[in-house]
Amino acid sequence: MANSQRKILVTSALPYANGPIHLGHMLEYIQTDIWSRFQKLRGHECHYICADDAHGTPIMLKAQQLGIEPEEMIAQVNKEHQQDFADFNIKFDNFHSTHSVENRELSSEIYLKLRDAGFIKTRTISQLFDPEKSMFLPDRFVKGTCPKCKSEDQYGDNCDNCGATYNPTDLIDPKSAVSGATPVMKDSEHFFFDLPAFETMLSEWTRSGAIQDEIANKLAEWFEQGLQQWDISRDAPYFGFEIPDAPGKYFYVWLDAPIGYMGSFKNLCDRREDLNFDDFWSKDSTAEVYHFIGKDIVNFHSLFWPAMLEGAGFRKPTSVFAHGYVTVNGAKMSKSKGTFIKARTYLDNLDPEYLRYYYAAKLSNRIDDLDLNLEDFAQRVNSDLVGKLVNLASRTAGFISKRFDGKLAKVADTSLEQTFLGKQTLIEELYENREFGKAMREIMALADLANAYVADAAPWQLIKDEAKQEEAHQVCSNALNLFRILVTYLKPVLPKLADDVEAFLQFPLTWDNLSADLAGHEIAKFKALMQRIDMKNIEAIIEASKDNLQATTEPTATKKGKKTAETSDIVVDTRSPLESDPISDEISFEDFAKIDLRIARIAKAEHVPEANKLLKLELDLGGETKQVFAGIKSAYAPEDLEGKLTVVVANLAPRKMRFGMSEGMVLAAGPGNKDLWILEPHEGAQPGMRVK
């Protein structure tokens, strides 16, 4: 038991209720589930809650497309989501829906408190309106020709071809993506949340340690530009909650979505006498509240949400933990390549604990993207879980059952056990700080020690010598005890394996029992615990994903800052990849040796009028000139750079940008904004010199 019990509420971002869960989504739920299970394993009171995000225009239109009511569609999706999560061993204490009585009541309560406190403003705005469907059109439901590059069939908020951002009214020849009609401008009164009123509180809170430094640095841009009032209303027709005292006006989905955390917890509290809602959400609560989210929705969770809570008299989150995106084989998830993989497709072919371990092995507390390299995935699971972990028991348990009546011996030399137990505090700290990858490396290093011990002792040889039976008994018993400690350390990651091992050892795996003495304890007969991954299973997943994901041409929409494209049976969430490949955990020395680092003199530097962050640099590499676009405008004026020496990656493949060709990369470091430094070489360096 921990020294003092903590009261913890943990949430994951709410999955959108118009499509299935995929492996990009699963990163977050696995990460949160591991952390929640660890807290419970340590003896803390921890509640993990979630819900489907069930409101918004895409839900309404998807239900219309299917010819059913939105309530019927979200109920079916909710059932499918819960089954997927359960089969991935995600253990929610409650999984609810934002389309609930609790969420309606809390949304109205928070809105009315904000309104009565003067934080809700109204004003008339003009929007594009579909005259055929009699509905206002969200940006992503308007398509037309880009006003900058003239590319056709572009969305109303940004151009996929040139990257320009604009208002939907700027589109050339705009059309409704719902009906194909030409939209018209129409006025409507909207309700706005006065976010600027909370600027001082938010600027302090975002720098209080409640969010990661990388996120705080990113959000600083919002303060630099000045916070704006936030439009929280939508006009009918809309699937959501009607705003109190405002017929025909509905809460924008992003107002009631985070309140869904509270609604789900309220639903749990109403069903349990030992839980009190106010203990966790009141202004003076001493409980801890943590949100695990993707980095694409940090503005909602780290600006709008804490401001809403503050204005309505509730407590703010203890911390918001953001993670990066998922790529597959180094690239964004692809339908054509079969790497856009639904959770159910994976579950039909592989053990969910394999993915739980692989994600854990690559997760950190930073915002780095995570690459699911399918070949590495198979190799790591086969090596770590089968070759190191399970093999430790499979090569020793049989001797205990056959030769020693299934009972463990008293081990004379416990030095290796003490080494294992000596890592307990470090592993606790790594789990607590969400450094799961480091925790897995520590645990697998212990597994290596245990396997080396068994290999050196060779109980299969000892057992052949009558005089060495007791030694063989002790070696096998010690190995199984070390195996028990390892699986206990891994229990938050591999709950199903832990259950199977508890049945095999006939002993509970708890943090309190780590140092238990099992001398004389009887174990059950060993059964195979895990099978190696066959690449045929992975190939089957890829083929099934290709078959299942033939896209159709349907309306597209944006939800929570995510681009979504509807297909016949799913909504593709492309938040998982960035345009660039993620940084992997390690590269080989051979890979690093390929990088050509050179000294360059900045011969010329100038602004890029269309870019907020870029400077155009002309670099002299000693007889060779390269043009590079560098994102250092926040830290340097062009005149400050000319004549300086810097370090450049000289053999980077040229990249075509809408401003021109970039032929290298200037190295810079720092947290961002003004604190960004080009890596200036020492005096005496000459342009063109290699950096070694």
XYZ file of C-alpha atoms in Angstrom, residues 62-613:
552
model
C -24.181 10.631 -41.089
C -27.456 9.495 -39.516
C -29.387 11.087 -42.376
C -27.170 9.257 -44.837
C -27.924 5.952 -43.096
C -31.633 6.744 -42.926
C -31.831 6.463 -39.135
C -32.191 8.816 -36.181
C -28.952 10.140 -34.633
C -29.865 8.511 -31.297
C -30.010 5.093 -32.946
C -26.677 5.593 -34.675
C -24.781 6.791 -31.604
C -26.235 3.962 -29.503
C -24.916 1.392 -31.983
C -21.502 3.089 -32.205
C -21.330 3.281 -28.401
C -21.863 -0.466 -28.172
C -19.141 -1.127 -30.767
C -16.689 1.265 -29.087
C -17.188 -0.343 -25.694
C -16.619 -3.818 -27.147
C -13.410 -2.728 -28.871
C -12.095 -1.141 -25.686
C -13.036 -4.149 -23.559
C -11.273 -6.508 -25.957
C -8.144 -4.331 -25.780
C -8.310 -4.739 -21.984
C -9.074 -1.044 -21.447
C -10.663 -0.954 -18.005
C -12.953 2.053 -17.698
C -14.754 2.587 -14.430
C -17.462 4.176 -16.559
C -17.967 4.714 -20.283
C -20.917 6.981 -21.034
C -22.131 9.378 -23.752
C -22.276 13.144 -24.067
C -25.897 12.684 -25.203
C -27.031 12.001 -21.644
C -29.228 13.501 -18.960
C -26.197 14.207 -16.769
C -24.357 16.038 -19.518
C -27.412 18.087 -20.496
C -27.903 19.227 -16.896
C -24.233 20.059 -16.314
C -23.878 21.853 -19.660
C -26.893 24.009 -18.862
C -25.638 24.660 -15.325
C -22.188 25.734 -16.492
C -23.598 27.881 -19.290
C -26.065 29.648 -16.982
C -23.344 30.313 -14.395
C -21.137 31.785 -17.113
C -24.029 33.848 -18.487
C -25.073 35.163 -15.087
C -21.463 36.101 -14.323
C -21.300 38.151 -17.525
C -19.038 35.801 -19.496
C -21.504 35.126 -22.348
C -21.797 37.754 -25.077
C -24.071 37.895 -28.124
C -23.559 39.409 -31.547
C -24.794 38.938 -35.082
C -22.491 37.236 -37.586
C -22.795 36.404 -41.280
C -22.236 32.817 -42.422
C -22.597 30.741 -45.537
C -26.014 29.118 -45.658
C -27.247 26.179 -47.755
C -30.580 27.307 -49.226
C -31.578 23.766 -50.200
C -30.875 22.143 -46.827
C -31.810 25.299 -44.850
C -28.718 25.032 -42.697
C -25.617 27.049 -41.912
C -22.485 25.374 -43.186
C -19.405 24.641 -41.062
C -16.142 25.488 -42.846
C -15.456 21.888 -43.841
C -18.872 21.579 -45.456
C -18.015 24.236 -48.017
C -15.834 23.410 -51.027
C -14.545 25.539 -53.865
C -11.465 26.905 -55.612
C -8.551 28.084 -53.460
C -8.276 31.886 -53.604
C -4.449 31.664 -53.460
C -3.314 28.882 -55.821
C -6.616 28.373 -57.665
C -6.709 24.621 -56.919
C -10.230 23.265 -57.258
C -12.245 21.161 -54.811
C -10.674 22.643 -51.667
C -12.281 22.954 -48.227
C -13.583 26.148 -46.721
C -10.834 26.581 -44.143
C -7.579 25.594 -45.833
C -6.098 24.386 -49.111
C -4.608 20.898 -49.230
C -2.510 21.883 -52.242
C -0.728 25.062 -51.145
C -1.463 25.044 -47.412
C -3.126 28.476 -47.407
C -5.695 29.215 -44.700
C -8.686 31.463 -45.315
C -12.361 32.028 -44.540
C -14.964 30.015 -46.459
C -16.260 33.277 -47.889
C -12.897 33.688 -49.663
C -13.410 30.548 -51.779
C -13.962 30.993 -55.498
C -17.229 29.415 -56.678
C -18.108 27.882 -53.265
C -20.496 24.921 -53.114
C -22.222 23.165 -50.242
C -20.663 19.750 -49.644
C -24.049 18.633 -48.324
C -26.295 19.436 -51.294
C -24.035 20.893 -53.967
C -26.011 24.144 -53.879
C -24.330 27.528 -54.056
C -24.382 28.890 -50.491
C -25.602 32.369 -49.672
C -24.646 34.720 -46.849
C -27.118 34.912 -43.977
C -27.056 36.722 -40.635
C -27.576 34.968 -37.308
C -27.214 35.898 -33.659
C -24.518 33.824 -31.948
C -23.412 33.353 -28.362
C -19.759 33.845 -27.432
C -17.751 32.809 -24.385
C -15.592 35.713 -23.213
C -12.253 33.902 -23.190
C -10.182 37.136 -23.006
C -11.624 37.773 -19.525
C -9.533 34.824 -18.289
C -6.247 35.809 -19.926
C -4.353 36.470 -16.692
C -5.516 33.239 -15.069
C -4.769 31.200 -18.193
C -1.312 32.694 -18.736
C -0.418 31.726 -15.153
C -2.085 28.307 -15.268
C -0.431 27.271 -18.546
C 2.970 28.049 -16.980
C 2.195 26.407 -13.636
C 3.375 22.921 -14.658
C -0.190 21.778 -15.358
C 0.724 21.173 -19.017
C 3.932 20.092 -20.736
C 6.435 22.814 -21.593
C 6.119 22.115 -25.324
C 2.382 22.715 -25.135
C 2.774 25.831 -23.002
C 5.202 27.227 -25.582
C 2.725 26.513 -28.363
C -0.150 28.107 -26.485
C 1.961 31.217 -25.935
C 1.154 32.080 -29.552
C -2.498 32.466 -28.564
C -1.579 35.048 -25.931
C 0.750 36.879 -28.304
C -2.027 37.190 -30.879
C -4.569 38.087 -28.198
C -7.305 35.754 -26.991
C -10.578 35.998 -28.888
C -14.152 35.406 -27.815
C -15.224 31.840 -28.619
C -18.382 31.077 -30.596
C -20.265 28.456 -28.548
C -23.579 28.357 -30.432
C -24.902 26.725 -33.590
C -28.192 27.168 -35.380
C -30.818 24.516 -36.023
C -30.779 21.989 -37.580
C -28.111 20.621 -35.257
C -27.782 17.463 -33.164
C -26.968 18.537 -29.632
C -28.372 20.338 -26.598
C -30.574 23.387 -27.029
C -29.259 26.456 -25.207
C -31.449 27.498 -22.251
C -33.748 30.437 -23.049
C -32.640 30.404 -26.714
C -35.012 28.347 -28.925
C -33.387 27.108 -32.123
C -29.865 27.685 -30.760
C -27.652 24.754 -29.761
C -24.435 24.360 -27.833
C -21.484 23.922 -30.182
C -20.240 20.364 -29.700
C -16.973 21.556 -28.167
C -18.815 23.215 -25.299
C -20.528 20.077 -24.038
C -17.799 17.578 -25.071
C -15.369 18.265 -22.178
C -18.315 18.632 -19.807
C -18.893 15.013 -20.839
C -16.042 14.080 -18.494
C -18.073 15.482 -15.622
C -21.277 13.919 -16.959
C -19.731 10.457 -17.136
C -18.344 10.785 -13.614
C -21.717 12.084 -12.344
C -23.352 9.014 -13.858
C -20.872 6.824 -11.977
C -21.395 8.722 -8.706
C -25.177 8.346 -8.979
C -24.720 4.567 -9.163
C -22.233 4.315 -6.304
C -22.897 5.411 -2.754
C -19.183 5.656 -1.933
C -18.468 8.321 -4.577
C -19.218 12.027 -4.224
C -19.141 14.237 -7.313
C -18.190 17.389 -5.393
C -15.165 15.679 -3.827
C -13.575 15.739 -7.277
C -15.055 18.788 -9.019
C -15.730 21.448 -6.366
C -13.535 24.535 -6.217
C -11.868 23.367 -2.983
C -11.376 19.738 -4.082
C -8.127 18.102 -3.005
C -8.549 15.243 -5.491
C -6.423 15.029 -8.647
C -7.941 15.289 -12.135
C -5.902 14.337 -15.210
C -6.835 14.540 -18.897
C -4.933 12.438 -21.452
C -5.371 13.920 -24.943
C -3.836 14.146 -28.402
C -1.770 17.220 -29.180
C -4.293 18.362 -31.789
C -6.876 19.378 -29.172
C -4.715 21.127 -26.570
C -6.297 24.536 -27.180
C -9.713 23.226 -26.118
C -8.378 21.452 -23.027
C -5.779 24.001 -21.937
C -7.541 27.289 -22.738
C -11.309 27.016 -23.240
C -11.932 24.212 -20.741
C -10.063 25.614 -17.701
C -11.575 29.043 -18.387
C -15.098 27.567 -18.491
C -14.497 25.725 -15.236
C -13.041 28.804 -13.562
C -15.911 31.015 -14.686
C -18.537 28.511 -13.526
C -16.961 27.992 -10.098
C -15.517 24.498 -10.587
C -11.944 23.288 -10.084
C -9.465 23.144 -12.972
C -7.608 19.977 -14.035
C -4.479 19.060 -12.110
C -2.717 18.358 -15.397
C -3.418 17.878 -19.077
C -1.117 15.283 -20.650
C -0.752 15.505 -24.436
C 0.750 12.810 -26.648
C 1.846 12.721 -30.279
C 0.366 11.041 -33.315
C 0.684 7.472 -34.600
C 2.242 6.633 -37.934
C 2.578 3.167 -39.449
C 5.866 2.119 -41.049
C 7.086 5.721 -40.891
C 4.182 7.259 -42.798
C 0.649 8.409 -42.191
C -1.975 5.696 -41.961
C -2.931 4.729 -45.497
C -6.073 3.063 -46.768
C -4.426 2.049 -50.039
C -1.472 0.471 -48.213
C -3.707 -1.252 -45.683
C -2.082 0.552 -42.756
C -5.229 2.383 -41.687
C -6.117 -0.389 -39.262
C -9.332 -0.581 -37.286
C -9.119 -1.917 -33.735
C -11.479 -4.754 -34.631
C -9.367 -5.798 -37.611
C -6.332 -6.032 -35.325
C -8.274 -7.944 -32.671
C -9.449 -10.471 -35.249
C -5.829 -11.421 -35.914
C -3.556 -10.659 -32.942
C -3.408 -10.579 -29.152
C -4.184 -7.044 -27.888
C -1.438 -7.335 -25.282
C 1.158 -7.268 -28.066
C 0.104 -3.764 -29.094
C -0.242 -2.632 -25.478
C 3.373 -3.632 -24.865
C 4.710 -2.142 -28.092
C 3.031 1.199 -27.474
C 4.277 1.178 -23.880
C 7.804 0.403 -25.051
C 7.791 3.521 -27.250
C 5.819 5.970 -25.088
C 7.352 8.865 -23.168
C 5.935 11.898 -21.376
C 6.810 14.101 -24.346
C 4.766 15.025 -27.403
C 6.826 12.881 -29.783
C 4.988 10.981 -32.482
C 5.048 7.186 -32.275
C 5.731 4.975 -35.266
C 4.136 1.551 -35.394
C 6.738 -0.209 -37.507
C 5.081 -3.549 -38.140
C 8.286 -5.536 -38.620
C 9.851 -4.025 -35.495
C 6.560 -4.651 -33.685
C 6.739 -8.377 -34.418
C 10.430 -8.631 -33.581
C 10.138 -6.740 -30.302
C 7.128 -8.708 -29.088
C 8.739 -12.020 -30.026
C 12.034 -11.050 -28.426
C 10.832 -9.351 -25.249
C 7.548 -10.988 -24.318
C 8.062 -14.485 -25.701
C 11.839 -14.877 -25.829
C 12.702 -13.146 -22.562
C 9.660 -12.946 -20.297
C 7.488 -16.003 -20.889
C 10.498 -18.162 -21.746
C 11.804 -17.612 -18.221
C 8.834 -19.537 -16.837
C 8.429 -22.072 -19.628
C 12.021 -23.330 -19.293
C 11.843 -23.828 -15.500
C 8.225 -24.480 -14.412
C 8.115 -28.012 -15.788
C 10.891 -29.168 -13.446
C 8.978 -27.816 -10.413
C 5.838 -29.742 -11.398
C 7.528 -33.005 -12.431
C 10.322 -33.312 -9.880
C 9.298 -31.273 -6.841
C 5.536 -31.792 -6.448
C 4.815 -28.328 -7.803
C 6.280 -26.631 -4.726
C 8.850 -23.856 -4.668
C 12.065 -24.137 -2.713
C 13.603 -21.816 -0.159
C 16.270 -19.945 -2.135
C 19.572 -19.494 -0.326
C 21.067 -16.813 -2.562
C 18.595 -13.931 -2.938
C 21.060 -11.400 -4.357
C 19.410 -11.373 -7.778
C 15.971 -10.975 -6.194
C 17.292 -7.984 -4.245
C 18.572 -6.479 -7.491
C 15.079 -6.830 -8.960
C 13.400 -5.331 -5.902
C 15.965 -2.548 -5.866
C 14.469 -1.267 -9.120
C 10.997 -0.908 -7.604
C 11.251 2.799 -6.737
C 12.705 3.718 -10.132
C 10.002 1.784 -11.990
C 7.342 3.472 -9.845
C 8.742 6.890 -10.749
C 8.862 6.053 -14.450
C 5.253 4.861 -14.493
C 4.123 7.892 -12.494
C 5.868 10.274 -14.901
C 4.484 8.428 -17.952
C 7.968 7.372 -19.062
C 6.658 3.969 -20.041
C 9.375 3.302 -22.616
C 12.095 3.762 -20.010
C 10.180 1.544 -17.582
C 9.961 -1.222 -20.197
C 13.701 -0.989 -20.841
C 14.452 -1.292 -17.123
C 12.152 -4.302 -16.796
C 13.564 -6.045 -19.853
C 17.105 -5.429 -18.605
C 16.093 -7.358 -15.482
C 14.629 -10.101 -17.678
C 18.016 -10.350 -19.411
C 19.701 -10.810 -16.020
C 17.244 -13.545 -15.070
C 17.698 -15.409 -18.348
C 21.486 -15.160 -18.090
C 21.239 -16.581 -14.561
C 19.157 -19.549 -15.757
C 21.431 -20.150 -18.751
C 24.528 -20.152 -16.545
C 22.947 -22.414 -13.918
C 21.518 -24.777 -16.597
C 18.933 -26.562 -14.406
C 18.288 -29.031 -17.247
C 21.825 -30.283 -16.631
C 21.635 -30.108 -12.837
C 18.471 -32.187 -12.794
C 20.368 -35.107 -14.333
C 22.697 -35.304 -11.310
C 21.119 -36.809 -8.182
C 23.498 -34.830 -5.992
C 22.368 -31.540 -7.480
C 18.597 -31.920 -7.196
C 18.280 -29.287 -4.482
C 20.380 -26.851 -6.476
C 18.147 -27.417 -9.506
C 15.090 -26.906 -7.298
C 16.445 -23.586 -6.017
C 17.432 -22.337 -9.476
C 13.977 -23.036 -10.925
C 12.232 -21.592 -7.880
C 14.386 -18.480 -8.022
C 13.663 -18.094 -11.744
C 9.909 -18.300 -11.164
C 10.147 -15.807 -8.320
C 12.020 -13.377 -10.596
C 9.391 -14.041 -13.267
C 6.689 -13.146 -10.721
C 8.374 -9.818 -9.960
C 8.750 -9.015 -13.659
C 5.098 -9.725 -14.421
C 4.023 -7.653 -11.417
C 6.041 -4.740 -12.776
C 4.337 -5.295 -16.151
C 0.825 -5.794 -14.776
C -0.437 -2.306 -15.800
C 0.703 -3.015 -19.370
C -0.201 -6.713 -19.649
C -3.277 -7.269 -17.444
C -4.409 -10.455 -19.205
C -0.959 -12.026 -18.926
C -0.885 -11.024 -15.259
C -4.239 -12.760 -14.701
C -2.916 -15.927 -16.359
C 0.279 -15.813 -14.309
C -1.707 -15.364 -11.096
C -3.650 -18.516 -11.995
C -0.410 -20.365 -12.775
C 1.420 -19.231 -9.628
C -1.760 -19.369 -7.532
C -0.671 -16.115 -5.970
C -1.885 -12.501 -6.378
C 0.478 -10.115 -8.141
C 0.311 -6.888 -6.152
C 2.788 -4.141 -5.389
C 2.599 -5.099 -1.707
C 3.513 -8.707 -2.541
C 6.633 -7.948 -4.557
C 8.968 -9.108 -1.784
C 6.839 -12.060 -0.644
C 8.595 -15.299 0.358
C 7.045 -18.178 -1.603
C 9.104 -20.982 -0.074
C 6.909 -24.095 0.064
C 4.200 -22.454 -2.068
C 2.485 -24.737 -4.566
C 2.030 -23.641 -8.166
C -0.258 -24.989 -10.891
C 0.916 -26.829 -13.961
C 2.407 -24.449 -16.519
C 0.430 -23.700 -19.676
C 1.634 -21.721 -22.661
C 1.147 -18.018 -21.940
C 1.971 -16.359 -25.268
C 2.646 -17.303 -28.861
C 5.135 -15.721 -31.209
C 3.790 -13.311 -33.806
C 3.756 -14.782 -37.281
C 4.176 -12.155 -40.001
C 1.293 -13.879 -41.781
C -1.021 -12.414 -39.144
C 0.257 -8.919 -39.847
C -0.101 -9.484 -43.577
C -3.687 -10.596 -42.951
C -4.389 -7.372 -41.055
C -3.031 -5.287 -43.924
C -5.047 -7.176 -46.510
C -8.234 -6.957 -44.441
C -7.682 -3.227 -43.978
C -7.346 -2.730 -47.719
C -10.599 -4.592 -48.289
C -12.503 -2.780 -45.550
C -11.423 0.724 -46.399
C -12.431 1.449 -49.951
C -13.287 5.135 -49.652
C -16.388 6.639 -51.175
C -16.910 10.255 -52.052
C -18.851 11.651 -49.118
C -19.025 15.004 -47.324
C -16.080 15.759 -45.107
C -16.015 17.598 -41.850
C -13.764 18.858 -39.143
C -14.241 17.888 -35.529
C -11.943 18.940 -32.729
C -9.393 20.217 -35.177
C -9.228 16.822 -36.864
C -9.800 16.355 -40.571
C -12.301 13.582 -41.129
C -13.430 11.926 -44.322
C -16.573 9.848 -44.259
C -16.626 6.491 -46.015
C -19.360 3.952 -46.418
C -18.778 2.544 -42.949
C -16.236 4.657 -41.105
C -14.934 8.109 -40.430
C -11.225 8.316 -41.136
C -9.435 10.345 -38.484
C -6.193 11.582 -39.993
C -4.934 13.219 -36.816
C -2.545 10.296 -36.335
C 0.271 11.330 -38.693
C 2.070 14.586 -39.173
C 3.251 15.482 -42.643
C 6.777 14.548 -41.600
C 7.994 11.270 -40.178
C 8.247 11.053 -36.393
C 11.494 10.921 -34.482
C 12.119 7.286 -33.600
C 13.725 6.136 -30.372
C 17.066 5.279 -31.923
C 19.002 5.389 -35.184
C 22.079 3.381 -35.999
C 25.548 4.899 -36.170
C 25.511 4.107 -39.884
C 22.352 6.218 -40.282
C 23.906 9.084 -38.359
C 27.112 8.872 -40.396
C 25.117 9.639 -43.538
C 24.294 13.129 -42.263
C 26.585 15.706 -43.863
C 26.965 18.594 -41.406
C 28.749 21.620 -42.885
C 29.734 25.101 -41.816
C 27.847 27.698 -43.830
C 28.018 31.481 -43.981
C 24.646 33.200 -44.140
C 25.242 35.356 -47.211
C 21.725 36.745 -47.344
C 18.605 36.602 -45.175
C 15.172 37.985 -45.898
C 11.559 37.775 -44.796
C 9.064 35.464 -46.489
C 5.963 37.672 -46.822
C 3.451 34.795 -46.866
C 4.975 32.958 -43.860
C 4.714 33.743 -40.162
C 7.748 31.788 -38.998
